[in-house]
Coordinates of C-alpha atoms in Angstrom, one line a residue:
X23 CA -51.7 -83.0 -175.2
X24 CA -55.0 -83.0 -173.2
X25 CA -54.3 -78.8 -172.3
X26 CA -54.1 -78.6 -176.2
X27 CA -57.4 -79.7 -176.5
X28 CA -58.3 -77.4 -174.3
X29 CA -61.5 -74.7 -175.9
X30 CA -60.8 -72.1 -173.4
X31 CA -58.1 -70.1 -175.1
X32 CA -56.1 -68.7 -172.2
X33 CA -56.0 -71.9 -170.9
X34 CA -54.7 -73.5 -174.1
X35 CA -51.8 -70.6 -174.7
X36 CA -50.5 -71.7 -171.3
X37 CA -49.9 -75.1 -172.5
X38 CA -48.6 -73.9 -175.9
X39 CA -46.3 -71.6 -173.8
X40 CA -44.6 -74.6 -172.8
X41 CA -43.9 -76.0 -175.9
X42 CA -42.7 -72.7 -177.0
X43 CA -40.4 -72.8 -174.4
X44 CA -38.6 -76.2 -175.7
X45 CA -38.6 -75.4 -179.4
X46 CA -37.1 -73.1 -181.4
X47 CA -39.4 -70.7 -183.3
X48 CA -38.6 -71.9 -186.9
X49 CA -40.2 -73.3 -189.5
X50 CA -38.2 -76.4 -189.5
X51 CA -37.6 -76.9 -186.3
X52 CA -41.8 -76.6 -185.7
X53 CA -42.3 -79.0 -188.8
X54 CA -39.9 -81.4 -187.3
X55 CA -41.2 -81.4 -184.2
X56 CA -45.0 -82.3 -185.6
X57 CA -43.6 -85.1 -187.5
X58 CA -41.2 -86.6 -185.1
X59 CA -41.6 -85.6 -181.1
X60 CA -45.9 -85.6 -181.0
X61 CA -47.7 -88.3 -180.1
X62 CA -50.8 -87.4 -181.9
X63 CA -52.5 -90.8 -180.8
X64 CA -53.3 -89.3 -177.5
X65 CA -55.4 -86.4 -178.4
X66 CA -58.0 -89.2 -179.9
X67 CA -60.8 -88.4 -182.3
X68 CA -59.5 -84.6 -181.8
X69 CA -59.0 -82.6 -185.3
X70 CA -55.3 -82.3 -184.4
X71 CA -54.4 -80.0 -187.4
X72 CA -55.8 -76.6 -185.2
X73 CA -52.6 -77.9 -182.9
X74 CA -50.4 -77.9 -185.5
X75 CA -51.7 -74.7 -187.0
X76 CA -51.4 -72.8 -183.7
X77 CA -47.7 -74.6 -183.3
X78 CA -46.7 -72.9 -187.0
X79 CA -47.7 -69.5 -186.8
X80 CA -45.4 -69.4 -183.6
X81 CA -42.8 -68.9 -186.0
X82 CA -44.2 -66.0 -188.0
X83 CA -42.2 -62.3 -187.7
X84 CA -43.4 -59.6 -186.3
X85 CA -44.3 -57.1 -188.6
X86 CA -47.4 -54.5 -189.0
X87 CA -50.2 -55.7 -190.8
X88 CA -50.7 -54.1 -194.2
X89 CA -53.7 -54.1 -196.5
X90 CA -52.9 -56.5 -199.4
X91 CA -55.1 -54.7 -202.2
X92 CA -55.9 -50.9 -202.0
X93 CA -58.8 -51.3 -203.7
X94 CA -60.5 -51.5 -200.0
X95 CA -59.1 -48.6 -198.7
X96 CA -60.9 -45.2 -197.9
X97 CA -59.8 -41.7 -197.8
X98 CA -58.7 -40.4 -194.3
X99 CA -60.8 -37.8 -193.0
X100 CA -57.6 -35.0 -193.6
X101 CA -57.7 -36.0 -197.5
X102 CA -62.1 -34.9 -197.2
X103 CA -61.2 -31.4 -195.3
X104 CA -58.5 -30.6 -198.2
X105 CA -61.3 -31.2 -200.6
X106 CA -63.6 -29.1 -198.7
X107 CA -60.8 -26.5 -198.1
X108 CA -60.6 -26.2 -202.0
X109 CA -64.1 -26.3 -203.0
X110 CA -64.5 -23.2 -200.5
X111 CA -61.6 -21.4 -202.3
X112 CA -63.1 -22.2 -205.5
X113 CA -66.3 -20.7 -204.8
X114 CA -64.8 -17.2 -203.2
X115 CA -62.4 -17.1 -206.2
X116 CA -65.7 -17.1 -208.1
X117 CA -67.4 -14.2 -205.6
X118 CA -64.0 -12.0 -206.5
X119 CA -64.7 -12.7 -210.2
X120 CA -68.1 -11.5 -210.3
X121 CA -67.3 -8.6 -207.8
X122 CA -64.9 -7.4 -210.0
X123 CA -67.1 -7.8 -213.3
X124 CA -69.5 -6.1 -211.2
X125 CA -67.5 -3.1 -210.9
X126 CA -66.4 -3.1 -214.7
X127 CA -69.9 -2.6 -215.3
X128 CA -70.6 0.7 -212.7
X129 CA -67.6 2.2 -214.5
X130 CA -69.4 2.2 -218.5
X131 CA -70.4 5.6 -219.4
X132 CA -72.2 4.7 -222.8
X133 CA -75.8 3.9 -221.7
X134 CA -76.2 1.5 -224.8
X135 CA -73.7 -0.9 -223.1
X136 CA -75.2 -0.4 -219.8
X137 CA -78.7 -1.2 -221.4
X138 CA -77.3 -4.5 -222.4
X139 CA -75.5 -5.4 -219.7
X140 CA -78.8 -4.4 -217.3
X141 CA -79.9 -7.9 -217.5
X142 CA -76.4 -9.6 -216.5
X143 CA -76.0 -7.4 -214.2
X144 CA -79.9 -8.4 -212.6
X145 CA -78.9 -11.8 -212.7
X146 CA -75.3 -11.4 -211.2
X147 CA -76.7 -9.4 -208.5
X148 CA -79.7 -12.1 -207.3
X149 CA -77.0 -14.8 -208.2
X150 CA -75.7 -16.8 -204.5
X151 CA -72.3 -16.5 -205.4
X152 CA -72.3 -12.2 -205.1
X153 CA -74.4 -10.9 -202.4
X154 CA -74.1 -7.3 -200.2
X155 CA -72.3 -7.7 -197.3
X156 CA -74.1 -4.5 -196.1
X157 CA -77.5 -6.3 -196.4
X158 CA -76.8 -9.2 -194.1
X159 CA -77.6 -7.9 -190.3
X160 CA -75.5 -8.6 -187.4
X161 CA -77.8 -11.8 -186.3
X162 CA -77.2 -13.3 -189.3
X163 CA -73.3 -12.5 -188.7
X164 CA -73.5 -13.8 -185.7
X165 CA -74.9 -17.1 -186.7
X166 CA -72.6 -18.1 -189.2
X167 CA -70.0 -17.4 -186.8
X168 CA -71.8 -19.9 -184.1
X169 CA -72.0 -22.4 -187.2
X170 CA -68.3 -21.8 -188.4
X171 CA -67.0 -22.5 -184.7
X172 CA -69.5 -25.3 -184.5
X173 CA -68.2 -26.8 -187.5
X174 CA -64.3 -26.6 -187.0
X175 CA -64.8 -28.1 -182.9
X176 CA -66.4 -30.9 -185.1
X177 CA -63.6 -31.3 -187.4
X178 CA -61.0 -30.9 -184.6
X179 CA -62.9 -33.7 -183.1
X180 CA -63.2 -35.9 -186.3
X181 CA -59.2 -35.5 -186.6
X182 CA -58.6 -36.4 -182.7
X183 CA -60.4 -39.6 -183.5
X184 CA -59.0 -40.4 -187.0
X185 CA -55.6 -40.2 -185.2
X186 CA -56.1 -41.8 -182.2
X187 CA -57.6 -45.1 -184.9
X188 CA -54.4 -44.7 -186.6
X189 CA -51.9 -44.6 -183.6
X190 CA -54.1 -48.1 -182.8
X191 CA -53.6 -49.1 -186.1
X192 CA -50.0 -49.2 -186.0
X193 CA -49.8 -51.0 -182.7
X194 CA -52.0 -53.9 -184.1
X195 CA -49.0 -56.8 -185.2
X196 CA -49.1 -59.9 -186.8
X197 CA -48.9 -61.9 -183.7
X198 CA -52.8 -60.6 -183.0
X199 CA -54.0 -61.4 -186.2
X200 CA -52.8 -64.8 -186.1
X201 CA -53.5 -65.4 -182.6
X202 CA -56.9 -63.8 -183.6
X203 CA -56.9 -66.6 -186.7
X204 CA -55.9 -69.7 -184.7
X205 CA -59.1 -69.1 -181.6
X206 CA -61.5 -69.1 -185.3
X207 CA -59.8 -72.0 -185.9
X208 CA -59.9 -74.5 -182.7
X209 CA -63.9 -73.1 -182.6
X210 CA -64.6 -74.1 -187.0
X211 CA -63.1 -77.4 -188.5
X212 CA -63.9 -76.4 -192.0
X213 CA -61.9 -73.1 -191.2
X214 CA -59.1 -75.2 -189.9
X215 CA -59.4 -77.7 -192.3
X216 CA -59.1 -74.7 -195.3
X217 CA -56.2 -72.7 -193.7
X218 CA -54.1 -76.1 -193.2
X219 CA -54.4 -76.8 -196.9
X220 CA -53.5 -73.4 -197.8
X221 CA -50.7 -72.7 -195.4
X222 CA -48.5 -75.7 -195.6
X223 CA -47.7 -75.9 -199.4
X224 CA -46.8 -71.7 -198.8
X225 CA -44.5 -73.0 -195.7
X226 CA -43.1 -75.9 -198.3
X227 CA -41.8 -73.1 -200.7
X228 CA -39.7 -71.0 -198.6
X229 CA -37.9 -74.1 -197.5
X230 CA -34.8 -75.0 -199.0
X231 CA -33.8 -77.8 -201.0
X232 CA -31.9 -79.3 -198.3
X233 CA -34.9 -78.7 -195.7
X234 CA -37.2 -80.1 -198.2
X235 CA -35.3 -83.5 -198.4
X236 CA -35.1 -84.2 -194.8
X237 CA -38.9 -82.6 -193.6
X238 CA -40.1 -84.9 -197.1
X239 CA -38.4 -87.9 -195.4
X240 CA -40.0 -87.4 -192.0
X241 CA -43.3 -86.7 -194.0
X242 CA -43.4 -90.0 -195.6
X243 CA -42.5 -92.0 -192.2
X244 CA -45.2 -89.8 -190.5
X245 CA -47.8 -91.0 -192.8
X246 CA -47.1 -94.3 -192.7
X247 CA -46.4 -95.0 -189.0
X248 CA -49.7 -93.1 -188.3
X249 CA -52.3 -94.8 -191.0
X250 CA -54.0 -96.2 -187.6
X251 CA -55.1 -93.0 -186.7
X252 CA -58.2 -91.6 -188.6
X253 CA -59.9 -95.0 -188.5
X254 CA -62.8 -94.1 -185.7
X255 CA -62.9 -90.5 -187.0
X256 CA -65.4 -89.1 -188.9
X257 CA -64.8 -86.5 -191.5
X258 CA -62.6 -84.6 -192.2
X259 CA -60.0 -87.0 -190.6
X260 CA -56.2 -85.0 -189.8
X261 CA -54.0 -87.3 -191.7
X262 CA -55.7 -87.5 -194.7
X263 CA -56.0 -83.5 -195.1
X264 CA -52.4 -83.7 -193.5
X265 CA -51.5 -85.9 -196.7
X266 CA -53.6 -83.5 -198.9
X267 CA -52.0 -80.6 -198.0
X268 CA -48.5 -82.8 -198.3
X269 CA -49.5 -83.2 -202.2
X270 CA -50.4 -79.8 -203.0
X271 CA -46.4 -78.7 -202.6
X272 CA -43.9 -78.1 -205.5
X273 CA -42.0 -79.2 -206.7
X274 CA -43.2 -82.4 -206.9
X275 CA -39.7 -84.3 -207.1
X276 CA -39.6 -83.2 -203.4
X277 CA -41.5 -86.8 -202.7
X278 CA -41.0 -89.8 -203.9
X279 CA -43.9 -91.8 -205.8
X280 CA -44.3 -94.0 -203.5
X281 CA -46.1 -91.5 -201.5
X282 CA -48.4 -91.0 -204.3
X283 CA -49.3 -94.6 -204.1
X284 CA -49.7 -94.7 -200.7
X285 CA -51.5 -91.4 -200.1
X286 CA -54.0 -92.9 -202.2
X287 CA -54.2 -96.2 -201.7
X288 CA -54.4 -95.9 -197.8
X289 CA -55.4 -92.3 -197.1
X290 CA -58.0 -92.4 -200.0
X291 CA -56.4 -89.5 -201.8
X292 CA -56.8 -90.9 -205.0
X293 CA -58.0 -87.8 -206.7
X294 CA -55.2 -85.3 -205.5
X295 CA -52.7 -88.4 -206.2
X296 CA -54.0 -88.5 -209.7
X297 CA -54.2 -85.0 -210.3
X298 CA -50.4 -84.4 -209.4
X299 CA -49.0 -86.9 -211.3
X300 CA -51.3 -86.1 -214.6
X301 CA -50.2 -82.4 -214.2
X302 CA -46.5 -83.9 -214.3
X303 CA -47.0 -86.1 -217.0
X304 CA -48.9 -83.8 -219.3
X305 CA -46.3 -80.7 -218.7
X306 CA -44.2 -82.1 -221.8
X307 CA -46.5 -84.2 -223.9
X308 CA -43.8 -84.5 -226.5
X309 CA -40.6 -84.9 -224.6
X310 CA -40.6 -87.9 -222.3
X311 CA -37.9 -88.1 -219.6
X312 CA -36.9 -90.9 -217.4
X313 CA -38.5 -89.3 -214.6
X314 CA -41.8 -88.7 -216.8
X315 CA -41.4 -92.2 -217.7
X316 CA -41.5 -93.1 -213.7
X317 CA -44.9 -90.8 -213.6
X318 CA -46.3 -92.8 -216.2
X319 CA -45.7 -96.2 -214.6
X320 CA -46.9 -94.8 -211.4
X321 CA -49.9 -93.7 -212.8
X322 CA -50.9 -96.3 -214.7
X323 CA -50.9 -98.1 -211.5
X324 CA -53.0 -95.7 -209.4
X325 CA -55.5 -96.6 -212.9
X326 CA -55.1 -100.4 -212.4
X327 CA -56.2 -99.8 -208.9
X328 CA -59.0 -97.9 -209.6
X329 CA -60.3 -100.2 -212.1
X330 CA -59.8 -97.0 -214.5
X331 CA -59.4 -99.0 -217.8
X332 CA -60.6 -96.3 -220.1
X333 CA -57.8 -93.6 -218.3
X334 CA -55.2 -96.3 -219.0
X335 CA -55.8 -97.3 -222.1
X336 CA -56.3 -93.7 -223.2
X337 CA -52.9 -92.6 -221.8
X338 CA -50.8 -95.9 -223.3
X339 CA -52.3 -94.5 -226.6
X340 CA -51.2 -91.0 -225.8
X341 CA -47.5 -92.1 -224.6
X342 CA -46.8 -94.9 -226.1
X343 CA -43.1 -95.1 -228.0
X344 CA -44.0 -97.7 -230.7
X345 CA -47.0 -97.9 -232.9
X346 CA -47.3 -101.2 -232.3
X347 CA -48.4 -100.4 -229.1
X348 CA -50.7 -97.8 -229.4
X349 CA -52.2 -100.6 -232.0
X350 CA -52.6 -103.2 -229.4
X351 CA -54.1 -100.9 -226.6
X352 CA -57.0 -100.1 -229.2
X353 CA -57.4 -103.9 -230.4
X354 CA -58.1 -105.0 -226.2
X355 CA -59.6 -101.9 -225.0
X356 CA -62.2 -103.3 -228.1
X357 CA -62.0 -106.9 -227.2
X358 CA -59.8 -107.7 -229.7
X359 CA -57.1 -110.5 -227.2
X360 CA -55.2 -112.3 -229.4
X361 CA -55.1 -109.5 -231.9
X362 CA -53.5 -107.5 -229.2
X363 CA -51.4 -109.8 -228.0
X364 CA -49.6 -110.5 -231.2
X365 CA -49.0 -106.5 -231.2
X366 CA -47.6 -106.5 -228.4
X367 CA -45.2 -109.2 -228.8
X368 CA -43.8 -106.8 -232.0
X369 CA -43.4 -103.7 -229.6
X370 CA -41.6 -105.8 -227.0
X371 CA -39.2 -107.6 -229.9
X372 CA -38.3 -104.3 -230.9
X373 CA -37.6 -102.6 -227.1
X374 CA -35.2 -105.7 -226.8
X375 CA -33.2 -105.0 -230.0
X376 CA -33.4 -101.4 -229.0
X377 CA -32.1 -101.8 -225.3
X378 CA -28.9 -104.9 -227.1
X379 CA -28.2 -102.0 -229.7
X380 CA -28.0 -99.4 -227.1
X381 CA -24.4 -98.2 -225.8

């Protein structure tokens, strides 16, 4: 664990290597073997996540790296040439043109017509697009040849280079961008911190139901067994952004509550713990399930221990079945004790007669 810590990063793929060489590259083997076969108490006050980061993108396939938007993307030097080709076209079709009307003109034997076309024919004639080829001297020839041959050895160079960026192009694979990714990430907590939180709940949804179930079980055990760790570690600590990440995946049946409770009771992830279960309670506001029902109680506890008497008052009047209920939640939120009390009594008379009449 000590050559995982390591900042040099040749020396630290070497150790990795290793560990490559014992587990399989898949996802659930890798996640497994974080939760289960590393003893994370060795590497100390070390942000462990960048290990488990560089021990999960192990697993990635190979594949060439393509641009995820191609509203970045710029024209290849070929696409600029065509243009230039065309515009060049365009501007000798327009040479012929005036040539030709040129000619037209010459050929008019009424002198009225030539009178009035004098003036076009002026401004045709000192116009760039029709010039006299016998005006222009041999020098002058002879230059725009230099400057055409100048111009294409440019070009052929420009092309040599666009394809020689593209043949390197296709050579770079995901492996380099990740390895790339994992170096920024052992030198930049923050970075590490951010691409853990992002990466595992993407990892938690290719998984399988069946893969879920038993990585959620070690998940829970992991977290529990390893509550010692982050206490000597200052900010960010690995197990609670570890948990963090844990409660950012969906579904959220994958967990059980308890982890909810715990994650924020012990890991101080009270807000994320909060957040989930509101989210799942809220979805149907008017249809309350069994398994809402569970939320609910779970929730109102993560309240209770917050000392959140306003939350829990407000969501007992939101979700509560009988008025009766709703009536005594306002009477002691207001101070109102005995009031409330004899409200309360009513709502739990009638949940008895309703559970005896119940099939």
């Amino acid at each position: 664990m000590a050559g995982l810590r390591c900042t040099h990063p040749y020396i630290r793929k070497i150790f990795c290597g290793l560990i490559d060489e014992k587990v399989y590259p898949q996802l659930r083997e890798r996640l497994i073997y974080i939760l289960t076969n590393v003893n994370w108490e060795n590497m100390g006050p070390h942000f462990w996540i960048k290990q488990c980061i560089e021990m999960v993108v192990v697993a990635a396939q190979e594949t060439y790296i393509q641009s995820a938007t191609h509203k970045y993307l710029l024209p290849s030097v070929t696409s600029i040439i065509e243009f230039s080709d065309a515009k060049k076209k365009e501007s000798h079709l327009e040479e012929e043109v005036m040539h030709l009307k040129m000619k037209n003109l010459t050929l008019l034997g009424e002198r009225e017509e030539a009178r009035n076309s004098f003036r076009i024919k002026k401004e045709l004639i000192c116009s760039p697009l029709s010039y006299d080829e016998d005006q222009i001297s041999d020098e002058e020839r002879l230059a725009e040849k230099r400057n055409a041959d100048e111009l294409s050895k440019h070009v052929q160079s420009l092309l040599t280079k666009n394809n020689s960026f593209q043949s390197l192009l296709e050579s770079i694979k995901t492996s380099k961008f990740l390895s790339a990714v994992v170096d920024l990430c052992h030198l930049d907590t923050p970075l590490a911190e951010y691409v853990w939180l992002q990466l595992f709940p993407k990892i938690w949804s290719i998984l399988n139901i069946e893969e879920q179930k038993e990585i959620g079980s070690w998940l829970q055990l992991f977290l529990c067994n390893n509550r010692f760790l982050d206490y000597d570690i200052h900010p960010p600590r690995p197990l609670e952004v570890f948990a963090d990440a844990a409660l950012r995946c969906s579904p959220v049946s994958s967990f059980s509550l308890d982890l909810y409770k715990y994650a924020g009771k012990c890991l101080n992830r009270w807000e994320r713990s909060c957040l989930v279960l509101e989210d799942t309670c809220f979805q149907n506001e008017d249809f309350i399930t069994e398994d809402t029902s569970a939320f609910l109680e779970a929730l109102t506890e993560a309240y209770s221990s917050m000392e959140e008497e306003d939350l829990c008052c407000g969501m007992w009047q939101k979700f509560g079945t009988y008025p009766e209920t709703i009536l005594g939640v306002t009477l002691e939120k207001q101070g109102f004790f005995p009031k409330a009390m004899h409200y309360f009594r009513q709502a739990m008379s009638k949940y008895k007669i309703a559970t005896l009449l119940s099939p």
